[in-house]
Tab-separated table of C-alpha atoms in Angstrom:
chain	number	residue	atom	x	y	z
Y	1	MET	CA	19.869	28.390	32.254
Y	2	THR	CA	22.815	27.630	34.440
Y	3	LEU	CA	22.553	28.550	38.081
Y	4	SER	CA	25.498	29.682	40.099
Y	5	ILE	CA	24.954	27.454	43.095
Y	6	LEU	CA	28.240	28.079	44.864
Y	7	PRO	CA	28.167	30.230	47.973
Y	8	THR	CA	30.514	33.208	48.142
Y	9	ALA	CA	33.265	33.344	50.765
Y	10	GLY	CA	30.981	35.608	52.831
Y	11	ASP	CA	28.064	33.179	52.525
Y	12	ILE	CA	30.253	30.313	53.740
Y	13	ARG	CA	31.505	32.355	56.684
Y	14	THR	CA	28.080	33.547	57.846
Y	15	ASN	CA	26.488	30.138	57.334
Y	16	ALA	CA	29.206	28.485	59.421
Y	17	ALA	CA	29.061	31.192	62.090
Y	18	PHE	CA	25.290	30.816	62.374
Y	19	GLU	CA	25.571	27.070	62.749
Y	20	GLU	CA	28.030	27.561	65.608
Y	21	LEU	CA	25.819	30.230	67.235
Y	22	MET	CA	22.791	27.942	66.953
Y	23	TRP	CA	24.500	24.854	68.368
Y	24	ALA	CA	26.077	26.969	71.119
Y	25	LEU	CA	22.576	27.909	72.339
Y	26	ALA	CA	21.187	24.426	71.694
Y	27	ARG	CA	23.992	22.828	73.751
Y	28	PRO	CA	24.796	25.450	76.427
Y	29	GLY	CA	28.253	25.326	77.917
Y	30	LEU	CA	29.816	23.250	75.137
Y	31	GLU	CA	32.588	25.049	73.268
Y	32	ARG	CA	32.004	25.748	69.589
Y	33	ARG	CA	34.477	27.238	67.112
Y	34	LEU	CA	33.631	30.281	65.000
Y	35	PRO	CA	35.125	30.466	61.482
Y	36	THR	CA	37.083	33.580	62.529
Y	37	ALA	CA	38.073	34.981	65.908
Y	38	GLY	CA	36.251	37.931	67.396
Y	39	PHE	CA	32.870	39.614	66.979
Y	40	ARG	CA	33.149	40.357	63.268
Y	41	ALA	CA	31.732	37.018	62.080
Y	42	ILE	CA	28.824	37.355	64.522
Y	43	ALA	CA	28.037	40.878	63.348
Y	44	GLU	CA	27.871	39.975	59.662
Y	45	THR	CA	25.883	36.817	60.414
Y	46	LEU	CA	23.097	38.376	62.457
Y	47	ILE	CA	23.042	42.144	62.284
Y	48	ASP	CA	21.660	44.342	59.533
Y	49	ARG	CA	19.657	47.529	59.200
Y	50	GLU	CA	16.675	46.006	61.016
Y	51	CYS	CA	18.727	45.727	64.231
Y	52	THR	CA	20.058	47.961	66.956
Y	53	PHE	CA	23.337	47.397	68.753
Y	54	HIS	CA	25.337	48.774	71.655
Y	55	ALA	CA	29.083	48.380	71.752
Y	56	ALA	CA	29.970	50.238	74.961
Y	57	ASP	CA	33.148	52.258	74.507
Y	58	ASP	CA	34.659	50.064	71.814
Y	59	VAL	CA	34.967	52.527	68.902
Y	60	ALA	CA	36.542	50.052	66.476
Y	61	LEU	CA	33.787	47.524	67.087
Y	62	SER	CA	31.118	50.235	66.763
Y	63	GLU	CA	32.486	51.226	63.354
Y	64	LEU	CA	32.513	47.598	62.290
Y	65	LEU	CA	28.905	47.172	63.417
Y	66	MET	CA	27.855	50.366	61.617
Y	67	LEU	CA	28.997	48.755	58.367
Y	68	THR	CA	26.290	46.109	58.746
Y	69	GLY	CA	23.656	48.864	58.633
Y	70	GLY	CA	22.663	48.365	62.265
Y	71	LYS	CA	21.845	51.399	64.385
Y	72	PRO	CA	23.603	52.205	67.650
Y	73	ALA	CA	21.192	52.620	70.558
Y	74	ALA	CA	21.066	52.973	74.330
Y	75	ILE	CA	21.477	49.761	76.265
Y	76	GLU	CA	17.856	49.725	77.503
Y	77	ASN	CA	16.345	49.248	74.035
Y	78	THR	CA	19.001	47.367	72.138
Y	79	ASP	CA	18.869	43.952	70.482
Y	80	TYR	CA	22.578	43.157	70.452
Y	81	VAL	CA	24.916	44.288	73.195
Y	82	PHE	CA	28.680	43.876	73.018
Y	83	ALA	CA	30.187	44.668	76.399
Y	84	PRO	CA	33.067	43.814	78.725
Y	85	LEU	CA	32.312	42.034	82.009
Y	86	ALA	CA	35.625	42.579	83.763
Y	87	THR	CA	34.695	45.100	86.458
Y	88	ALA	CA	31.762	45.766	88.781
Y	89	GLU	CA	31.063	48.983	86.811
Y	90	ASP	CA	30.898	47.044	83.537
Y	91	VAL	CA	28.346	44.716	85.096
Y	92	ALA	CA	26.308	47.528	86.644
Y	93	MET	CA	25.966	49.072	83.155
Y	94	LEU	CA	24.205	45.905	82.003
Y	95	SER	CA	21.462	45.810	84.620
Y	96	GLY	CA	19.087	47.505	82.151
Y	97	LEU	CA	19.341	44.853	79.410
Y	98	ARG	CA	16.008	44.183	77.733
Y	99	ILE	CA	14.263	41.012	78.979
Y	100	GLY	CA	11.194	41.094	76.722
Y	101	THR	CA	7.552	40.888	77.793
Y	102	LEU	CA	5.454	37.874	78.722
Y	103	ALA	CA	3.618	38.141	75.393
Y	104	TYR	CA	6.864	38.616	73.453
Y	105	PRO	CA	9.799	37.214	75.455
Y	106	ASP	CA	11.823	37.181	72.213
Y	107	GLU	CA	11.996	40.994	72.276
Y	108	ALA	CA	15.014	40.751	74.539
Y	109	ALA	CA	18.701	41.512	74.297
Y	110	THR	CA	21.522	39.184	73.358
Y	111	LEU	CA	24.770	39.901	75.164
Y	112	PHE	CA	28.174	39.134	73.637
Y	113	ALA	CA	31.212	39.312	75.887
Y	114	SER	CA	34.843	38.254	75.881
Y	115	ALA	CA	36.299	36.017	78.571
Y	116	ARG	CA	38.790	33.192	79.009
Y	117	PHE	CA	37.692	29.572	79.105
Y	118	GLY	CA	39.058	26.721	81.178
Y	119	ALA	CA	40.229	28.730	84.182
Y	120	GLY	CA	38.732	30.865	86.943
Y	121	GLN	CA	35.207	30.666	88.287
Y	122	ALA	CA	33.586	27.224	88.087
Y	123	LEU	CA	29.921	27.259	87.022
Y	124	ARG	CA	27.505	24.380	87.033
Y	125	LEU	CA	24.905	24.624	84.278
Y	126	ILE	CA	21.578	22.839	84.122
Y	127	GLY	CA	18.658	23.298	81.750
Y	128	PRO	CA	17.497	22.528	78.221
Y	129	GLY	CA	20.280	21.306	75.949
Y	130	ILE	CA	22.324	19.946	78.836
Y	131	ARG	CA	22.304	16.267	79.648
Y	132	GLY	CA	22.202	16.216	83.438
Y	133	SER	CA	24.554	19.005	84.406
Y	134	LEU	CA	27.761	20.497	83.054
Y	135	THR	CA	30.558	22.301	84.852
Y	136	ILE	CA	32.577	24.928	82.983
Y	137	ARG	CA	35.221	27.436	84.034
Y	138	ILE	CA	35.186	31.041	82.864
Y	139	ASP	CA	37.765	33.665	83.809
Y	140	GLY	CA	37.766	37.425	83.277
Y	141	VAL	CA	34.171	37.921	84.389
Y	142	HIS	CA	33.451	39.952	87.512
Y	143	PRO	CA	31.729	37.789	90.192
Y	144	SER	CA	28.821	40.235	90.421
Y	145	PHE	CA	27.850	39.380	86.835
Y	146	TRP	CA	26.477	35.951	87.721
Y	147	ARG	CA	24.421	37.451	90.569
Y	148	MET	CA	23.137	40.156	88.238
Y	149	ARG	CA	22.184	37.520	85.640
Y	150	ALA	CA	20.340	35.405	88.193
Y	151	SER	CA	18.355	38.385	89.485
Y	152	SER	CA	17.420	39.790	86.069
Y	153	ILE	CA	16.242	36.567	84.439
Y	154	HIS	CA	12.703	35.434	85.164
Y	155	TYR	CA	12.212	32.699	82.600
Y	156	PRO	CA	10.830	33.050	79.947
Y	157	LEU	CA	11.847	36.692	80.406
Y	158	GLY	CA	15.547	37.320	80.215
Y	159	TRP	CA	18.490	37.839	77.903
Y	160	ASP	CA	20.753	35.346	76.195
Y	161	LEU	CA	24.513	35.319	76.636
Y	162	TYR	CA	27.392	34.399	74.362
Y	163	VAL	CA	30.917	34.304	75.751
Y	164	LEU	CA	33.864	34.451	73.339
Y	165	ASP	CA	37.467	33.430	73.835
Y	166	GLY	CA	39.189	34.143	70.516
Y	167	ASP	CA	37.331	31.924	68.050
Y	168	ARG	CA	35.893	29.759	70.811
Y	169	LEU	CA	32.270	30.330	71.710
Y	170	ILE	CA	30.004	29.300	74.572
Y	171	GLY	CA	26.291	30.034	74.538
Y	172	ILE	CA	24.233	30.414	77.705
Y	173	PRO	CA	20.558	31.011	76.918
Y	174	ARG	CA	18.126	32.396	79.492
Y	175	SER	CA	16.763	28.864	79.984
Y	176	THR	CA	20.055	27.747	81.580
Y	177	LYS	CA	20.282	27.831	85.357
Y	178	ILE	CA	23.762	28.612	86.666
Y	179	GLU	CA	25.099	27.560	90.026
Y	180	VAL	CA	28.243	29.495	90.969
Y	181	LEU	CA	30.518	26.945	92.629
Q	1	MET	CA	28.099	55.830	55.013
Q	2	LYS	CA	27.293	55.241	51.362
Q	3	ILE	CA	24.716	52.920	49.876
Q	4	ASN	CA	27.360	50.823	48.109
Q	5	GLU	CA	29.017	50.081	51.442
Q	6	LEU	CA	25.804	48.396	52.565
Q	7	THR	CA	25.268	46.312	49.459
Q	8	LYS	CA	27.206	43.626	47.721
Q	9	PRO	CA	27.974	43.297	44.011
Q	10	TRP	CA	25.007	42.396	41.807
Q	11	SER	CA	24.497	38.731	41.082
Q	12	ALA	CA	21.679	36.930	39.295
Q	13	PHE	CA	21.129	34.438	42.047
Q	14	ASN	CA	21.896	34.055	45.715
Q	15	TYR	CA	23.149	30.771	47.102
Q	16	GLY	CA	20.316	28.866	48.754
Q	17	PHE	CA	17.545	30.847	47.011
Q	18	LEU	CA	16.773	33.184	49.947
Q	19	ASP	CA	18.579	36.515	49.938
Q	20	GLU	CA	20.994	37.222	52.757
Q	21	SER	CA	18.724	39.646	54.618
Q	22	ALA	CA	15.986	36.984	54.722
Q	23	LYS	CA	18.512	34.475	56.029
Q	24	ARG	CA	19.767	36.869	58.707
Q	25	GLU	CA	16.214	37.414	59.904
Q	26	ILE	CA	15.529	33.673	60.124
Q	27	ARG	CA	18.858	33.200	61.930
Q	28	ARG	CA	17.954	35.823	64.548
Q	29	ARG	CA	14.493	34.317	65.029
Q	30	THR	CA	15.857	30.763	65.207
Q	31	LEU	CA	18.304	31.695	67.969
Q	32	LYS	CA	15.424	33.131	70.028
Q	33	ALA	CA	13.390	29.986	69.384
Q	34	VAL	CA	16.231	27.799	70.667
Q	35	ALA	CA	16.694	30.039	73.722
Q	36	ILE	CA	12.987	29.777	74.681
Q	37	PRO	CA	12.030	26.169	73.871
Q	38	GLY	CA	8.443	25.821	72.686
Q	39	TYR	CA	7.758	29.561	72.426
Q	40	GLN	CA	6.453	30.674	69.008
Q	41	VAL	CA	8.731	33.382	67.622
Q	42	PRO	CA	7.154	35.536	64.867
Q	43	TYR	CA	9.147	35.845	61.648
Q	44	ALA	CA	8.672	37.421	58.246
Q	45	SER	CA	8.248	34.227	56.163
Q	46	ARG	CA	9.407	35.201	52.683
Q	47	ASP	CA	8.010	33.794	49.480
Q	48	VAL	CA	9.513	30.568	48.211
Q	49	PRO	CA	8.536	28.839	44.976
Q	50	ILE	CA	6.015	26.478	46.546
Q	51	ALA	CA	2.555	27.393	47.782
Q	52	ARG	CA	1.925	28.322	51.392
Q	53	GLY	CA	0.802	25.210	53.223
Q	54	TRP	CA	3.120	22.882	51.320
Q	55	GLY	CA	6.150	23.243	53.555
Q	56	THR	CA	7.281	26.841	53.052
Q	57	GLY	CA	8.150	27.259	56.724
Q	58	GLY	CA	10.325	24.176	56.846
Q	59	LEU	CA	11.842	25.044	53.486
Q	60	GLN	CA	12.943	28.498	54.645
Q	61	VAL	CA	14.679	27.067	57.711
Q	62	THR	CA	16.365	24.368	55.624
Q	63	LEU	CA	17.499	26.938	53.037
Q	64	THR	CA	18.998	29.059	55.819
Q	65	LEU	CA	20.913	26.083	57.233
Q	66	LEU	CA	21.925	24.785	53.808
Q	67	LYS	CA	25.563	24.508	52.729
Q	68	PRO	CA	27.111	22.608	49.812
Q	69	ASP	CA	28.080	19.618	51.983
Q	70	SER	CA	24.614	19.299	53.539
Q	71	VAL	CA	22.928	15.942	53.073
Q	72	VAL	CA	19.175	16.404	53.022
Q	73	LYS	CA	16.330	13.971	53.517
Q	74	VAL	CA	12.761	15.161	52.995
Q	75	ILE	CA	9.831	13.187	54.369
Q	76	ASP	CA	6.150	13.491	53.547
Q	77	GLN	CA	3.967	11.356	55.836
Q	78	GLY	CA	6.898	8.961	56.264
Q	79	ALA	CA	7.597	8.646	52.543
Q	80	ASP	CA	10.612	9.989	50.652
Q	81	ASP	CA	9.044	9.519	47.237
Q	82	SER	CA	5.897	11.638	47.327
Q	83	VAL	CA	5.662	14.529	44.857
Q	84	ASN	CA	5.936	17.075	47.647
Q	85	ALA	CA	8.977	15.464	49.290
Q	86	SER	CA	10.785	14.805	45.989
Q	87	SER	CA	10.161	18.326	44.736
Q	88	ILE	CA	11.488	19.954	47.905
Q	89	ARG	CA	14.518	17.655	47.968
Q	90	LYS	CA	15.352	18.349	44.317
Q	91	PHE	CA	14.896	22.073	44.877
Q	92	LEU	CA	17.374	21.978	47.791
Q	93	ALA	CA	19.863	20.138	45.597
Q	94	LYS	CA	19.389	22.608	42.764
Q	95	VAL	CA	19.670	25.895	44.654
Q	96	GLY	CA	22.099	24.722	47.323
Q	97	GLY	CA	24.145	21.973	45.729
Q	98	ALA	CA	23.125	19.733	48.614
Q	99	THR	CA	23.332	15.945	48.417
Q	100	GLU	CA	19.989	14.143	48.376
Q	101	THR	CA	19.423	11.057	50.487
Q	102	SER	CA	16.579	8.857	51.707
Q	103	ASP	CA	18.652	7.301	54.468
Q	104	THR	CA	17.971	8.799	57.901
Q	105	THR	CA	21.418	7.858	59.199
Q	106	GLU	CA	23.214	9.689	56.345
Q	107	ALA	CA	21.275	12.959	56.502
Q	108	THR	CA	22.542	16.128	58.199
Q	109	ILE	CA	19.219	17.966	57.782
Q	110	ILE	CA	15.901	16.124	57.790
Q	111	GLN	CA	12.902	18.177	56.717
Q	112	SER	CA	9.692	16.399	57.524
Q	113	ARG	CA	5.968	16.674	57.225
Q	114	HIS	CA	3.943	14.656	59.749
Q	115	ARG	CA	6.501	12.007	60.790
Q	116	ILE	CA	9.734	11.575	62.716
Q	117	PRO	CA	11.898	8.735	61.328
Q	118	GLU	CA	11.936	5.426	63.203
Q	119	GLU	CA	15.741	5.397	63.386
Q	120	LYS	CA	17.149	7.474	66.242
Q	121	LEU	CA	18.557	10.872	65.288
Q	122	ARG	CA	22.080	11.737	66.420
Q	123	GLU	CA	23.259	14.853	68.204
Q	124	ASP	CA	24.717	16.288	64.984
Q	125	GLN	CA	21.438	16.031	63.081
Q	126	ILE	CA	18.765	18.699	62.695
Q	127	LEU	CA	15.102	17.835	62.271
Q	128	VAL	CA	13.044	20.546	60.557
Q	129	LEU	CA	9.308	19.988	60.955
Q	130	GLN	CA	6.760	21.682	58.701
Q	131	VAL	CA	3.899	23.085	60.752
Q	132	PRO	CA	0.469	23.979	59.347
Q	133	ASN	CA	-0.953	25.379	62.604
Q	134	PRO	CA	1.562	26.372	65.289
Q	135	GLU	CA	-1.022	27.428	67.889
Q	136	PRO	CA	-2.090	24.660	70.316
Q	137	LEU	CA	-4.631	27.057	71.866
Q	138	ARG	CA	-6.534	27.701	68.617
Q	139	PRO	CA	-9.338	25.186	69.367
Q	140	VAL	CA	-10.067	27.043	72.604
Q	141	GLN	CA	-9.075	30.587	71.664
Q	142	PRO	CA	-9.423	31.711	68.036
Q	143	ASP	CA	-8.061	35.208	68.836
Q	144	MET	CA	-4.298	34.843	68.473
Q	145	SER	CA	-3.544	37.982	70.493
Q	146	ILE	CA	-5.412	36.555	73.474
Q	147	ALA	CA	-3.789	33.151	72.896
Q	148	ARG	CA	-0.403	34.883	73.085
Q	149	GLU	CA	-1.343	36.366	76.478
Q	150	MET	CA	-2.460	32.918	77.618
Q	151	HIS	CA	0.985	31.535	76.686
Q	152	GLY	CA	2.541	34.405	78.625
Q	153	ASP	CA	0.488	33.489	81.679
Q	154	ALA	CA	0.948	29.718	81.124
Q	155	ASP	CA	-2.843	29.614	81.149
Q	156	TYR	CA	-3.378	26.141	79.697
Q	157	GLY	CA	-6.351	24.868	81.733
Q	158	GLN	CA	-8.665	24.826	78.706
Q	159	LEU	CA	-6.406	22.374	76.875
Q	160	TRP	CA	-6.987	19.838	79.644
Q	161	LEU	CA	-10.697	20.583	79.326
Q	162	ILE	CA	-10.631	19.494	75.648
Q	163	LEU	CA	-8.905	16.255	76.604
Q	164	TYR	CA	-11.391	15.719	79.439
Q	165	GLU	CA	-14.340	16.239	77.095
Q	166	GLN	CA	-12.882	13.686	74.694
Q	167	LEU	CA	-12.557	11.224	77.566
Q	168	VAL	CA	-16.138	11.770	78.688
Q	169	ARG	CA	-17.591	11.520	75.180
Q	170	SER	CA	-15.512	8.696	73.791
Q	171	GLY	CA	-13.951	6.922	76.724
Q	172	ARG	CA	-10.475	7.722	75.493
Q	173	ILE	CA	-8.449	10.693	74.279
Q	174	MET	CA	-9.225	11.148	70.588
Q	175	GLN	CA	-6.448	13.615	69.734
Q	176	GLY	CA	-4.701	11.690	66.943
Q	177	SER	CA	-1.989	14.109	65.890
Q	178	SER	CA	-0.570	17.506	66.925
Q	179	TYR	CA	-0.860	16.320	70.514
Q	180	PRO	CA	-0.335	19.378	72.766
Q	181	SER	CA	2.914	18.984	74.663
Q	182	MET	CA	4.565	20.933	77.452
Q	183	VAL	CA	8.126	21.961	76.572
Q	184	ASN	CA	10.668	22.607	79.317
Q	185	GLY	CA	7.800	22.821	81.807
Q	186	ARG	CA	6.744	26.247	80.535
Q	187	HIS	CA	5.299	26.572	77.011
Q	188	VAL	CA	2.750	24.233	75.465
Q	189	MET	CA	3.470	23.654	71.794
Q	190	THR	CA	1.940	21.641	69.032
Q	191	PRO	CA	4.567	19.158	67.848
Q	192	SER	CA	3.162	19.585	64.270
Q	193	PRO	CA	0.757	16.898	62.993
Q	194	ILE	CA	3.000	13.977	63.923
Q	195	PRO	CA	1.115	10.975	65.332
Q	196	ARG	CA	1.078	10.320	69.080
Q	197	TRP	CA	3.613	7.576	68.270
Q	198	ASP	CA	6.267	10.192	67.437
Q	199	VAL	CA	5.821	12.706	70.267
Q	200	PRO	CA	7.952	10.775	72.840
Q	201	LYS	CA	10.827	10.880	70.319
Q	202	LEU	CA	11.167	14.626	70.993
Q	203	ASN	CA	11.533	14.202	74.759
Q	204	GLN	CA	15.191	14.400	75.926
Q	205	ALA	CA	16.301	13.726	72.349
Q	206	ASP	CA	19.879	13.935	71.130
Q	207	HIS	CA	19.016	16.009	68.063
Q	208	LEU	CA	17.819	19.590	67.590
Q	209	THR	CA	14.264	20.072	66.306
Q	210	ILE	CA	13.180	23.294	64.599
Q	211	LEU	CA	9.486	23.701	63.800
Q	212	SER	CA	8.436	26.327	61.307
Q	213	ALA	CA	5.023	27.451	60.066
Q	214	GLY	CA	5.391	29.411	56.828
Q	215	ARG	CA	1.782	30.468	56.378
Q	216	GLU	CA	1.382	31.417	60.040
Q	217	LYS	CA	4.875	32.953	60.243
Q	218	ARG	CA	5.931	31.294	63.478
Q	219	ILE	CA	9.117	29.432	64.311
Q	220	PHE	CA	9.774	27.385	67.465
Q	221	ALA	CA	12.284	24.820	68.566
Q	222	VAL	CA	13.054	21.928	70.857
Q	223	PRO	CA	16.773	21.809	71.757
Q	224	PRO	CA	18.444	18.482	72.555
Q	225	HIS	CA	17.952	17.078	76.072
Q	226	THR	CA	14.785	19.104	76.678
Q	227	SER	CA	11.649	17.749	78.278
Q	228	VAL	CA	8.612	17.421	75.996
Q	229	GLU	CA	5.661	16.031	77.942
Q	230	PRO	CA	2.314	15.335	76.281
Q	231	LEU	CA	-0.521	16.785	78.389
Q	232	VAL	CA	-2.102	13.909	80.302
Q	233	PHE	CA	-4.106	13.262	83.430
Q	234	ASP	CA	-2.379	11.516	86.321
Q	235	ASP	CA	-4.799	8.564	86.121
Q	236	VAL	CA	-5.021	8.334	82.304
Q	237	PRO	CA	-1.579	7.575	80.920
Q	238	TYR	CA	-0.433	8.738	77.480
Q	239	ARG	CA	-1.109	6.107	74.833
Q	240	VAL	CA	0.515	5.784	71.457
Q	241	GLU	CA	-1.289	4.164	68.535
Q	242	ASP	CA	-1.782	0.381	68.880
Q	243	HIS	CA	0.721	-0.603	66.214
Q	244	GLN	CA	2.885	-2.835	68.411
Q	245	ASP	CA	1.436	-6.038	66.972
Q	246	LYS	CA	1.014	-4.922	63.341
Q	247	THR	CA	3.220	-6.517	60.684
Q	248	CYS	CA	4.331	-4.752	57.500
Q	249	TYR	CA	3.029	-6.875	54.589
Q	250	ARG	CA	5.971	-5.941	52.388
Q	251	SER	CA	8.943	-6.206	54.728
Q	252	GLY	CA	7.585	-8.446	57.485
Q	253	VAL	CA	8.824	-5.938	60.082
Q	254	GLU	CA	6.822	-5.602	63.282
Q	255	GLY	CA	6.383	-2.966	65.938
Q	256	PHE	CA	6.636	0.368	64.114
Q	257	PHE	CA	4.159	2.989	62.950
Q	258	MET	CA	2.135	1.578	60.047
Q	259	ASN	CA	-0.040	2.846	57.213
Q	260	GLU	CA	-3.321	0.986	57.095
Q	261	LEU	CA	-4.359	-0.132	53.606
Q	262	PRO	CA	-8.066	-1.103	53.477
Q	263	GLN	CA	-8.781	-4.128	51.278
Q	264	ASP	CA	-11.816	-4.980	49.158
Q	265	ASP	CA	-12.907	-7.722	51.552
Q	266	GLY	CA	-13.093	-5.295	54.466
Q	267	SER	CA	-9.828	-6.376	56.063
Q	268	SER	CA	-6.676	-4.288	56.240
Q	269	LEU	CA	-3.059	-4.657	55.279
Q	270	TYR	CA	-0.329	-2.696	56.990
Q	271	GLU	CA	2.906	-1.262	55.641
Q	272	LEU	CA	5.691	0.654	57.351
Q	273	SER	CA	5.012	4.388	57.290
Q	274	ASP	CA	8.750	5.202	57.321
Q	275	SER	CA	9.287	4.163	53.693
Q	276	HIS	CA	13.068	4.060	53.569
Q	277	PHE	CA	13.233	2.140	56.844
Q	278	GLY	CA	11.025	-0.418	55.094
Q	279	ILE	CA	13.271	-0.470	52.008
Q	280	LYS	CA	16.355	-0.961	54.152
Q	281	SER	CA	14.654	-3.734	56.119
Q	282	ILE	CA	13.752	-5.571	52.889
Q	283	ARG	CA	17.285	-5.199	51.510
Q	284	LYS	CA	18.740	-6.457	54.747
Q	285	ALA	CA	16.431	-9.475	54.724
Q	286	GLU	CA	17.631	-10.211	51.192
Q	287	GLY	CA	21.202	-10.315	52.462
Q	288	GLU	CA	22.469	-6.953	51.217
Q	289	PRO	CA	25.031	-5.206	53.447
Q	290	VAL	CA	22.626	-2.643	54.910
Q	291	THR	CA	22.935	-1.320	58.438
Q	292	LEU	CA	19.794	-0.232	60.187
Q	293	GLY	CA	20.230	2.564	62.692
Q	294	GLU	CA	19.196	2.145	66.295
Q	295	THR	CA	15.448	2.681	66.583
Q	296	TRP	CA	13.491	4.623	69.182
Q	297	TYR	CA	10.930	1.845	69.498
Q	298	LYS	CA	12.139	-1.678	70.192
Q	299	ASN	CA	9.624	-4.538	69.855
Q	300	GLY	CA	6.872	-1.946	69.602
Q	301	ARG	CA	7.768	-0.304	72.916
Q	302	MET	CA	9.733	2.781	73.838
Q	303	GLU	CA	11.730	2.591	77.050
C-alpha cells in the first residue's frame, strides 16, 4: 500500500502558523512571521466546532470564523476573542475576559488584536521565555489597555495576548510581566 | 451553513497520522501549556498505533509538530536503537516524511523517554518528553481532583515531607527520577522519569520542552529561559548522581551519565547512557571528522 505522506497546502499553512503561535508564546516579545497576514491563518489553525469566539463588530471576520465551525459567544464566556484596542471603549469592553479558575487556569480567553510594531509605547517585558528583560514598542493600543491587563491578571489566572501587525506576530502570555515605560 | 462547508474532500490518509481536529485540539492545549509553565493541561489524547504507556503522549505532540522537513531523533533511556525508539522514529518517517537522525545537533524535534541528551539543545530545538505519570502529588494525594485543588493553592508542603522522610530514614534523598521541580516559582511538575542528572538541564534552557502523558491525558511545558528548581532544603543541597568519576568502557569518555553493567565477578562496568554521544566520541577518537556539540556537563560538573 502506498501512503500519501505529503501535506496539503492547508496542512502546511496551519502547521506553520501553529509553530509561529507556539514560539511566539514560548519567546514573548520576539517577532514571529505567520505564513499569511491577518487572522485567517490563526482561525483555521486553532478554531473548530469545539470552540467559541467573539469578533466584536467585525462582520467579515465573524463570517470567516463561522466557517471554521466555531460558535460566536458573549465576551465573558469565550475562548478566542478578536478585538481592537485603539480606544478606551474598546479596552473597557475587554474587562470581562475569562481568566480561568485556580483548578483550571487554562479555561481562559486568548485575545488577538492588531497593532503596529516598532513605534509608540515602549514596554519592558520580563518572565518565562525572556532572557533577562526585553523592550518592545507597540503603537495603536490605548494606554488604558496595559493597566487593564495588569489589574485583570493574577497569575496563574489570566488571559493570553497575541498582537498582530500584518503577518508579524508577538505573543504575550499571562506569565509575562509588563512594565510600561 | 452546510455540512460540506465544514469538511474537506475525502482522503484515505491524513498527513501526520492524526486528523486535523485532533491536531487543532493538541495545538490549543499546547499553547495553554506554554502560557502556564508547569501546569498540567487536560487534553483528549487520541489513539495512536502504539499501546498507551509506550510514548503515545509524546508521539501525539510530535505528530502535531511534524512537517516534511522535520528531523526527528527518538531516545529511549538514552539509546536511539531500542525497539521502542526505532519504531517511533520509523513511524514518524513513514506518516510524516520526516528525516530520521540519531545526532542531537541535527534534530529539530527530539522525542525522549527518560533522558535529556548530553549535548546542549539550541533555541530552535523542541524536546518532547514522554510522561508516564504527570502528577507529582500522586504519592501524597491519590485523588486527582483534590491534587488539582492543591496545585491551584500551591499547596506543596507534603512533597517536602516525603523528601524529609527519605532523609530521616536513609540519610539522603532517595528520589532517583521524576524529581519534583518548581517551575516559574508557581507550579510543581514532575520532569518525567529523567534522572536527577538531567533536571538542571531544564532550568533556564535555550530550548522549548513539551511534556505529554498520553495515558493520563495531560500536557505541560517548560518554555526557554524559565526557572526549574528541584525541591530542596536550604541545608541539604540538590545532588546529581555520582557519575563524575565514571569512565565509559567503550569510548573512554568521563563525566557523563552512565549505565551500570554488573559483571560476573561482582564489579561493574560503565557505558555512556546517551548512546549516540558515545558513538560520536568513539568516531572522533578514531580520527573521523565528527563534531561534538557543546555539553551541559563539563568534566562531570554543571556550572
